[in-house]
Amino acid sequence: MSSELWKEALRYFPGGVNSPVRAAVKPYPFYVSQGKGAYIYTEDGNSLIDYVLGYGPLILGHANEYVKEKVIEQIEKGWLFGIPSRVEIELARKISLHMPSIEKIRFVNSGTEATMNAIRLARGYTKRDKILKFNGNYHGAHDYALVDAGSAASEFGVPNSEGIPQEVLKTVIVCEYNDLQCVEKKLKNEDVAAVIVEPVMGNMGVIPPEKDFLKGLREITSTYNTLLIFDEVITGFRLSMGGGQEYFGVSADLTTLGKIIGGGFPIGAFGGKREIMDMLTPSGKVFNAGTFNANPISMTAGLATLEVMERENVIEKTTYVAEKVTEELERIKYPHVINRVKNMFQIFFGVEKVSNATEARRAKKEVYLKFQVNLMKNGVYFPPSQFESVFTSLAHYDDNVISDTVLAIKKSSELS
């Protein structure tokens, strides 16, 4: 039973979990025994239609048969070499084909590693120390990103983590998302190595860029010889096969990826223009290394996932599911606003609009939590935090899954 497992987990893990957002489930986290398709199955014998999907990686759903088959084939060949293997080239070729701004790429093991190394590389290339990020954008759990951060950092009230030296914090400039005037002012007055941004804010709920915001960032950064980093850990291969860059028609100097490109296994990557990437060791003087970099299991699962996406029109099918679900959410009588971009969305209660982190934090979290708990009682799992995204998968492209979700929303929408 989950209650007994939770009691034991509190003995071994800080806060009872190994990533803080997992503790946001009320009254305590449930424990999963299995996942298949659109469903997760708990140790308590319950099934839930899962709209969290590992916080984004599982765009095909749980335990996709083709991905599983390919992973098993690779396991039979071996699962760690510390030596190059063919599949890493195949995955790199596939990514570069769909995201042409990525001329060269380095595989790492998490989105955190990807953004950390992209920032280091930007500093090494420009010979500047400062970076600019946006309030509520989450770029992983490292010192240079945990400043006004979203995701679990905001959920648990620590957008600025303790333990980060003040000298490090002085190198990070923060503007409000969608505020080009702030960016222009900061880059005009200070030498900034890079601006890092989520093309769609996915760690503060879902907050889309306003018209011309991303194009404006591209123009301003080019004017001041500052690199533009798109953090596409969430949006890569979700908004389009070319990520946010293809969807919005804006190219970045460096791009960070994760989640979907690992097919549910640990993954991160950063890539970009050849002359920038060649600054990395062993060809350059910016260091990166890792025992598990380009791990063949993650490479195989990621390649298999992208192959399915190419064959089965996954992005449009997942977007269709999101449209149907948000249509029902719109009928909720409690005042709310829904932000959706393609197949990722979130509902905010008690506010009329959410265009940045400050506005997102004004939403009534307690109403969202009540709604989320109601949904769980009715067989649907939305994120336990207001500041996460709701995701859909290919496995949700099913009449029964959609109708059961719509019915659960109807049953869960009494919130006054």
Short mmCIF file of C-alpha atoms in Angstrom, two decimals:
data_model
loop_
_atom_site.label_atom_id
_atom_site.label_comp_id
_atom_site.label_asym_id
_atom_site.label_seq_id
_atom_site.Cartn_x
_atom_site.Cartn_y
_atom_site.Cartn_z
CA MET A 1 0.00 0.00 0.00
CA SER A 2 1.18 3.52 -0.78
CA SER A 3 0.65 4.71 2.80
CA GLU A 4 3.07 2.11 4.14
CA LEU A 5 5.63 2.75 1.41
CA TRP A 6 5.41 6.49 2.15
CA LYS A 7 6.14 5.94 5.82
CA GLU A 8 9.23 3.93 4.94
CA ALA A 9 10.33 6.41 2.29
CA LEU A 10 10.37 9.17 4.92
CA ARG A 11 13.05 7.16 6.74
CA TYR A 12 15.38 7.02 3.77
CA PHE A 13 14.83 10.06 1.55
CA PRO A 14 14.82 13.81 2.36
CA GLY A 15 11.15 14.77 2.35
CA GLY A 16 10.34 11.19 1.41
CA VAL A 17 11.14 11.57 -2.31
CA ASN A 18 13.99 11.82 -4.80
CA SER A 19 12.58 14.82 -6.69
CA PRO A 20 10.53 17.38 -4.78
CA VAL A 21 7.45 17.69 -7.02
CA ARG A 22 6.63 14.05 -6.27
CA ALA A 23 5.83 15.08 -2.70
CA ALA A 24 3.17 17.54 -3.92
CA VAL A 25 0.59 14.75 -4.27
CA LYS A 26 -1.96 14.94 -1.45
CA PRO A 27 -2.34 13.54 1.16
CA TYR A 28 0.84 11.60 0.31
CA PRO A 29 2.41 10.29 -2.91
CA PHE A 30 0.90 7.17 -4.43
CA TYR A 31 3.31 4.53 -5.71
CA VAL A 32 3.21 3.17 -9.24
CA SER A 33 3.52 -0.53 -9.96
CA GLN A 34 3.14 -0.39 -13.74
CA GLY A 35 2.49 1.90 -16.69
CA LYS A 36 1.03 0.94 -20.03
CA GLY A 37 -0.27 3.18 -22.79
CA ALA A 38 -2.23 6.11 -21.32
CA TYR A 39 -2.54 4.46 -17.89
CA ILE A 40 -0.57 4.08 -14.71
CA TYR A 41 -1.42 1.44 -12.10
CA THR A 42 -0.80 2.02 -8.42
CA GLU A 43 0.30 -0.19 -5.56
CA ASP A 44 -3.18 0.41 -4.13
CA GLY A 45 -4.85 -1.33 -7.07
CA ASN A 46 -6.07 1.84 -8.82
CA SER A 47 -5.66 2.85 -12.46
CA LEU A 48 -5.29 6.44 -13.62
CA ILE A 49 -5.23 8.07 -17.04
CA ASP A 50 -1.84 9.75 -16.87
CA TYR A 51 -1.47 13.33 -18.14
CA VAL A 52 1.90 13.84 -16.43
CA LEU A 53 3.77 11.23 -18.48
CA GLY A 54 6.99 11.43 -16.51
CA TYR A 55 6.78 15.25 -16.78
CA GLY A 56 7.01 15.17 -20.55
CA PRO A 57 9.28 12.47 -22.00
CA LEU A 58 6.62 9.84 -22.76
CA ILE A 59 5.01 11.35 -25.86
CA LEU A 60 4.18 7.83 -27.08
CA GLY A 61 2.69 6.79 -23.74
CA HIS A 62 3.97 4.22 -21.26
CA ALA A 63 5.92 1.16 -22.41
CA ASN A 64 5.49 1.68 -26.15
CA GLU A 65 5.96 -1.70 -27.84
CA TYR A 66 8.32 -0.54 -30.59
CA VAL A 67 10.57 1.34 -28.17
CA LYS A 68 10.55 -1.62 -25.79
CA GLU A 69 11.52 -4.01 -28.59
CA LYS A 70 14.45 -1.83 -29.66
CA VAL A 71 15.67 -1.36 -26.09
CA ILE A 72 15.59 -5.11 -25.45
CA GLU A 73 17.59 -5.68 -28.65
CA GLN A 74 20.22 -3.22 -27.41
CA ILE A 75 20.32 -4.70 -23.89
CA GLU A 76 21.10 -8.07 -25.41
CA LYS A 77 24.09 -6.45 -27.17
CA GLY A 78 25.26 -4.57 -24.03
CA TRP A 79 24.18 -1.48 -22.13
CA LEU A 80 27.35 0.49 -21.37
CA PHE A 81 30.64 0.69 -23.23
CA GLY A 82 32.32 4.03 -22.60
CA ILE A 83 33.25 3.73 -26.27
CA PRO A 84 31.41 5.24 -29.24
CA SER A 85 28.59 3.19 -30.79
CA ARG A 86 26.68 3.50 -34.06
CA VAL A 87 23.37 4.49 -32.46
CA GLU A 88 24.69 7.79 -31.09
CA ILE A 89 25.51 8.90 -34.64
CA GLU A 90 22.08 7.77 -35.85
CA LEU A 91 20.29 9.77 -33.15
CA ALA A 92 22.48 12.84 -33.74
CA ARG A 93 21.76 12.63 -37.49
CA LYS A 94 18.02 12.42 -36.81
CA ILE A 95 18.03 15.41 -34.45
CA SER A 96 20.11 17.55 -36.79
CA LEU A 97 17.82 16.67 -39.71
CA HIS A 98 14.79 18.05 -37.87
CA MET A 99 16.59 20.89 -36.07
CA PRO A 100 19.05 22.36 -38.59
CA SER A 101 20.34 24.97 -36.14
CA ILE A 102 22.03 22.03 -34.39
CA GLU A 103 25.08 21.48 -36.59
CA LYS A 104 26.92 19.60 -33.85
CA ILE A 105 25.64 18.05 -30.62
CA ARG A 106 26.93 16.69 -27.31
CA PHE A 107 24.85 14.08 -25.47
CA VAL A 108 24.73 14.23 -21.66
CA ASN A 109 22.43 12.70 -19.06
CA SER A 110 19.80 15.23 -18.02
CA GLY A 111 18.30 18.56 -18.88
CA THR A 112 20.22 20.03 -15.95
CA GLU A 113 23.52 18.87 -17.42
CA ALA A 114 22.48 20.20 -20.83
CA THR A 115 21.75 23.74 -19.67
CA MET A 116 24.73 23.84 -17.30
CA ASN A 117 27.10 22.92 -20.12
CA ALA A 118 25.41 25.19 -22.65
CA ILE A 119 25.89 28.14 -20.31
CA ARG A 120 29.53 27.19 -19.69
CA LEU A 121 30.07 26.91 -23.44
CA ALA A 122 28.45 30.29 -24.09
CA ARG A 123 30.75 31.89 -21.53
CA GLY A 124 33.78 30.21 -23.02
CA TYR A 125 32.88 31.25 -26.54
CA THR A 126 32.01 34.89 -25.79
CA LYS A 127 34.59 35.41 -23.02
CA ARG A 128 31.81 36.98 -20.93
CA ASP A 129 30.52 35.88 -17.53
CA LYS A 130 26.91 37.02 -17.23
CA ILE A 131 23.79 35.30 -18.46
CA LEU A 132 20.21 36.54 -18.66
CA LYS A 133 17.25 34.31 -17.83
CA PHE A 134 13.54 34.88 -17.21
CA ASN A 135 11.52 34.84 -14.02
CA GLY A 136 9.86 31.44 -13.70
CA ASN A 137 11.83 29.73 -16.43
CA TYR A 138 13.32 26.51 -15.09
CA HIS A 139 16.63 25.37 -16.53
CA GLY A 140 17.52 22.58 -14.15
CA ALA A 141 18.92 22.26 -10.66
CA HIS A 142 22.37 23.83 -10.93
CA ASP A 143 23.74 27.04 -9.46
CA TYR A 144 23.48 29.18 -12.59
CA ALA A 145 19.80 28.33 -13.13
CA LEU A 146 18.28 28.39 -9.65
CA VAL A 147 17.51 32.09 -9.68
CA ASP A 148 13.80 32.98 -9.82
CA ALA A 149 13.24 29.43 -11.05
CA GLY A 150 9.95 27.72 -11.83
CA SER A 151 8.84 24.09 -11.50
CA ALA A 152 9.25 22.51 -8.05
CA ALA A 153 11.47 25.41 -7.00
CA SER A 154 8.42 27.68 -7.10
CA GLU A 155 6.01 25.00 -5.88
CA PHE A 156 8.00 24.63 -2.65
CA GLY A 157 8.81 28.31 -2.23
CA VAL A 158 12.52 28.20 -3.07
CA PRO A 159 12.88 29.88 -6.50
CA ASN A 160 16.26 31.08 -5.18
CA SER A 161 17.97 28.10 -3.56
CA GLU A 162 20.17 28.39 -0.52
CA GLY A 163 23.71 27.15 -0.95
CA ILE A 164 24.52 29.23 -4.02
CA PRO A 165 27.37 31.74 -3.50
CA GLN A 166 26.51 35.40 -3.88
CA GLU A 167 29.31 35.76 -6.40
CA VAL A 168 27.52 33.26 -8.63
CA LEU A 169 24.17 35.01 -8.23
CA LYS A 170 25.77 38.27 -9.39
CA THR A 171 26.41 36.70 -12.79
CA VAL A 172 22.70 35.99 -13.42
CA ILE A 173 20.37 38.74 -14.67
CA VAL A 174 16.60 38.18 -14.54
CA CYS A 175 13.88 39.75 -16.67
CA GLU A 176 10.16 39.07 -16.77
CA TYR A 177 9.13 36.65 -19.50
CA ASN A 178 7.67 38.46 -22.53
CA ASP A 179 9.42 41.73 -21.57
CA LEU A 180 11.69 42.75 -24.44
CA GLN A 181 12.32 46.21 -23.04
CA CYS A 182 14.03 44.71 -20.00
CA VAL A 183 16.22 42.52 -22.21
CA GLU A 184 17.21 45.43 -24.44
CA LYS A 185 18.13 47.57 -21.42
CA LYS A 186 20.21 44.84 -19.76
CA LEU A 187 22.12 43.86 -22.89
CA LYS A 188 22.80 47.49 -23.75
CA ASN A 189 24.33 48.19 -20.35
CA GLU A 190 26.09 44.91 -19.50
CA ASP A 191 28.27 42.34 -21.27
CA VAL A 192 26.07 39.25 -21.38
CA ALA A 193 27.30 35.90 -22.68
CA ALA A 194 23.87 34.42 -23.39
CA VAL A 195 20.14 34.80 -23.01
CA ILE A 196 18.55 31.47 -22.11
CA VAL A 197 14.80 31.02 -22.55
CA GLU A 198 12.10 28.37 -22.73
CA PRO A 199 10.32 29.01 -26.07
CA VAL A 200 7.13 28.12 -24.20
CA MET A 201 7.35 28.38 -20.45
CA GLY A 202 6.55 24.87 -19.31
CA ASN A 203 7.64 24.99 -15.70
CA MET A 204 5.26 27.67 -14.49
CA GLY A 205 2.22 25.96 -15.84
CA VAL A 206 2.16 26.68 -19.56
CA ILE A 207 2.86 30.26 -20.64
CA PRO A 208 3.26 30.97 -24.36
CA PRO A 209 5.44 33.73 -25.76
CA GLU A 210 3.64 36.85 -26.86
CA LYS A 211 3.71 37.76 -30.53
CA ASP A 212 7.23 38.62 -31.71
CA PHE A 213 8.81 38.01 -28.26
CA LEU A 214 11.11 35.25 -29.51
CA LYS A 215 11.85 37.09 -32.76
CA GLY A 216 12.66 40.15 -30.68
CA LEU A 217 15.08 38.12 -28.55
CA ARG A 218 16.80 36.91 -31.71
CA GLU A 219 17.20 40.48 -33.00
CA ILE A 220 18.38 41.96 -29.70
CA THR A 221 20.90 39.21 -28.95
CA SER A 222 22.32 39.49 -32.47
CA THR A 223 22.69 43.26 -32.06
CA TYR A 224 24.77 42.87 -28.89
CA ASN A 225 26.75 39.76 -29.94
CA THR A 226 25.06 37.75 -27.21
CA LEU A 227 24.26 34.09 -27.79
CA LEU A 228 20.62 32.97 -27.74
CA ILE A 229 20.01 29.62 -26.02
CA PHE A 230 16.65 27.93 -26.49
CA ASP A 231 15.97 25.52 -23.67
CA GLU A 232 13.92 22.96 -25.58
CA VAL A 233 14.09 20.19 -22.97
CA ILE A 234 10.28 20.27 -22.94
CA THR A 235 9.37 21.77 -26.33
CA GLY A 236 11.86 19.81 -28.43
CA PHE A 237 9.95 17.30 -30.59
CA ARG A 238 6.71 18.26 -28.82
CA LEU A 239 5.54 21.46 -30.52
CA SER A 240 6.86 20.23 -33.86
CA MET A 241 9.55 17.85 -35.05
CA GLY A 242 11.76 20.94 -35.20
CA GLY A 243 10.73 22.01 -31.69
CA GLY A 244 9.90 25.57 -30.75
CA GLN A 245 12.35 26.89 -33.33
CA GLU A 246 10.40 25.43 -36.24
CA TYR A 247 7.03 26.19 -34.63
CA PHE A 248 7.80 29.88 -34.03
CA GLY A 249 10.20 30.39 -36.93
CA VAL A 250 13.18 31.50 -34.82
CA SER A 251 16.63 29.89 -34.74
CA ALA A 252 18.88 29.77 -31.68
CA ASP A 253 22.68 29.75 -31.44
CA LEU A 254 22.55 26.90 -28.92
CA THR A 255 19.75 24.50 -28.07
CA THR A 256 19.29 22.24 -25.07
CA LEU A 257 17.24 19.06 -25.35
CA GLY A 258 16.11 16.23 -23.08
CA LYS A 259 12.96 14.29 -22.20
CA ILE A 260 11.52 13.08 -25.54
CA ILE A 261 14.91 12.43 -27.19
CA GLY A 262 15.58 9.76 -24.55
CA GLY A 263 12.30 7.92 -24.99
CA GLY A 264 11.82 7.71 -21.23
CA PHE A 265 15.45 6.99 -20.30
CA PRO A 266 17.91 9.50 -18.78
CA ILE A 267 19.02 11.98 -21.42
CA GLY A 268 20.18 15.49 -22.11
CA ALA A 269 21.85 17.16 -25.06
CA PHE A 270 23.09 20.54 -26.17
CA GLY A 271 24.00 21.56 -29.66
CA GLY A 272 24.30 24.44 -32.05
CA LYS A 273 26.54 26.20 -34.52
CA ARG A 274 29.68 24.32 -35.48
CA GLU A 275 32.09 27.10 -34.51
CA ILE A 276 30.56 27.29 -31.01
CA MET A 277 30.35 23.55 -30.41
CA ASP A 278 33.96 23.05 -31.50
CA MET A 279 34.97 24.97 -28.38
CA LEU A 280 34.20 21.77 -26.43
CA THR A 281 36.88 19.29 -25.43
CA PRO A 282 38.59 17.51 -27.02
CA SER A 283 38.53 19.97 -29.95
CA GLY A 284 38.45 23.07 -27.74
CA LYS A 285 39.06 24.34 -24.22
CA VAL A 286 35.55 24.20 -22.69
CA PHE A 287 35.39 20.98 -20.71
CA ASN A 288 32.65 18.38 -20.68
CA ALA A 289 32.85 14.65 -20.03
CA GLY A 290 30.64 11.89 -18.65
CA THR A 291 30.75 8.14 -18.11
CA PHE A 292 27.16 7.80 -19.28
CA ASN A 293 27.23 10.39 -22.09
CA ALA A 294 25.57 8.85 -25.19
CA ASN A 295 24.55 5.78 -23.20
CA PRO A 296 23.41 3.24 -25.83
CA ILE A 297 20.12 2.46 -24.08
CA SER A 298 19.04 6.11 -24.00
CA MET A 299 20.25 6.58 -27.58
CA THR A 300 18.28 3.54 -28.75
CA ALA A 301 15.07 4.54 -26.94
CA GLY A 302 15.31 8.09 -28.24
CA LEU A 303 15.93 7.01 -31.83
CA ALA A 304 13.02 4.56 -31.68
CA THR A 305 10.73 7.27 -30.29
CA LEU A 306 11.59 9.70 -33.08
CA GLU A 307 11.05 6.98 -35.67
CA VAL A 308 7.53 6.37 -34.38
CA MET A 309 6.87 10.10 -34.34
CA GLU A 310 7.90 10.38 -37.97
CA ARG A 311 5.66 7.49 -39.04
CA GLU A 312 2.52 8.16 -37.03
CA ASN A 313 1.88 11.91 -37.09
CA VAL A 314 2.22 11.95 -33.32
CA ILE A 315 2.27 15.71 -32.76
CA GLU A 316 -1.04 16.31 -34.53
CA LYS A 317 -2.70 13.35 -32.79
CA THR A 318 -1.54 14.48 -29.36
CA THR A 319 -2.67 18.02 -30.16
CA TYR A 320 -6.14 16.69 -31.04
CA VAL A 321 -6.37 15.07 -27.59
CA ALA A 322 -5.31 18.32 -25.91
CA GLU A 323 -7.97 20.22 -27.85
CA LYS A 324 -10.71 17.83 -26.73
CA VAL A 325 -9.62 17.93 -23.09
CA THR A 326 -9.31 21.72 -22.97
CA GLU A 327 -12.72 22.10 -24.61
CA GLU A 328 -14.21 20.37 -21.58
CA LEU A 329 -12.03 22.35 -19.16
CA GLU A 330 -13.39 25.57 -20.67
CA ARG A 331 -16.86 24.59 -19.43
CA ILE A 332 -15.80 24.76 -15.77
CA LYS A 333 -17.82 27.53 -14.12
CA TYR A 334 -15.17 28.63 -11.62
CA PRO A 335 -13.30 31.63 -13.14
CA HIS A 336 -10.21 30.41 -14.92
CA VAL A 337 -7.90 30.76 -17.90
CA ILE A 338 -6.39 27.95 -19.94
CA ASN A 339 -3.03 28.31 -21.68
CA ARG A 340 -2.33 25.76 -24.39
CA VAL A 341 0.31 25.39 -27.07
CA LYS A 342 -0.21 22.30 -29.25
CA ASN A 343 -0.17 19.28 -26.89
CA MET A 344 0.80 20.95 -23.61
CA PHE A 345 -1.53 23.04 -21.46
CA GLN A 346 -2.48 24.15 -17.95
CA ILE A 347 -5.50 25.68 -16.24
CA PHE A 348 -5.17 28.61 -13.83
CA PHE A 349 -8.05 29.46 -11.48
CA GLY A 350 -9.05 32.89 -10.22
CA VAL A 351 -7.13 34.94 -12.79
CA GLU A 352 -8.05 36.40 -16.18
CA LYS A 353 -4.70 35.95 -17.90
CA VAL A 354 -1.28 34.46 -17.29
CA SER A 355 1.53 35.80 -19.46
CA ASN A 356 4.44 35.60 -17.02
CA ALA A 357 5.51 34.01 -13.74
CA THR A 358 4.27 36.88 -11.58
CA GLU A 359 0.76 36.44 -12.95
CA ALA A 360 0.97 32.66 -12.62
CA ARG A 361 1.81 32.94 -8.93
CA ARG A 362 -1.39 34.97 -8.41
CA ALA A 363 -3.56 32.04 -9.51
CA LYS A 364 -5.42 30.19 -6.77
CA LYS A 365 -3.24 27.18 -6.15
CA GLU A 366 -5.64 25.83 -3.55
CA VAL A 367 -8.43 25.64 -6.13
CA TYR A 368 -6.14 23.89 -8.61
CA LEU A 369 -5.14 21.40 -5.92
CA LYS A 370 -8.79 20.67 -5.13
CA PHE A 371 -9.47 20.11 -8.80
CA GLN A 372 -6.42 17.86 -9.18
CA VAL A 373 -7.46 15.74 -6.19
CA ASN A 374 -11.02 15.49 -7.53
CA LEU A 375 -9.66 14.29 -10.86
CA MET A 376 -7.58 11.61 -9.16
CA LYS A 377 -10.68 10.34 -7.37
CA ASN A 378 -12.32 10.08 -10.79
CA GLY A 379 -9.45 8.23 -12.46
CA VAL A 380 -7.41 11.01 -14.09
CA TYR A 381 -3.95 12.19 -13.04
CA PHE A 382 -3.03 15.83 -13.71
CA PRO A 383 0.23 17.30 -12.31
CA PRO A 384 0.09 17.74 -8.52
CA SER A 385 1.62 21.21 -8.91
CA GLN A 386 0.05 24.27 -10.49
CA PHE A 387 3.47 25.05 -11.90
CA GLU A 388 3.79 22.04 -14.20
CA SER A 389 2.37 21.23 -17.62
CA VAL A 390 -0.36 18.82 -18.60
CA PHE A 391 0.88 16.60 -21.44
CA THR A 392 -0.83 14.27 -23.89
CA SER A 393 0.60 11.22 -25.64
CA LEU A 394 -0.08 9.06 -28.69
CA ALA A 395 -1.65 6.49 -26.35
CA HIS A 396 -4.28 9.08 -25.37
CA TYR A 397 -5.44 9.22 -28.99
CA ASP A 398 -8.25 6.83 -28.17
CA ASP A 399 -12.00 7.48 -27.98
CA ASN A 400 -12.37 5.71 -24.62
CA VAL A 401 -9.46 7.57 -23.04
CA ILE A 402 -10.80 10.92 -24.23
CA SER A 403 -14.42 10.23 -23.19
CA ASP A 404 -13.34 8.94 -19.77
CA THR A 405 -11.24 12.07 -19.28
CA VAL A 406 -14.12 14.35 -20.27
CA LEU A 407 -16.43 12.54 -17.86
CA ALA A 408 -13.88 12.84 -15.03
CA ILE A 409 -13.61 16.60 -15.62
CA LYS A 410 -17.40 16.93 -15.47
CA LYS A 411 -17.45 15.06 -12.15
CA SER A 412 -14.53 17.05 -10.73
CA SER A 413 -15.49 20.61 -11.62
CA GLU A 414 -17.52 21.61 -8.53
CA LEU A 415 -14.93 23.89 -6.95
CA SER A 416 -16.79 26.65 -5.14
#
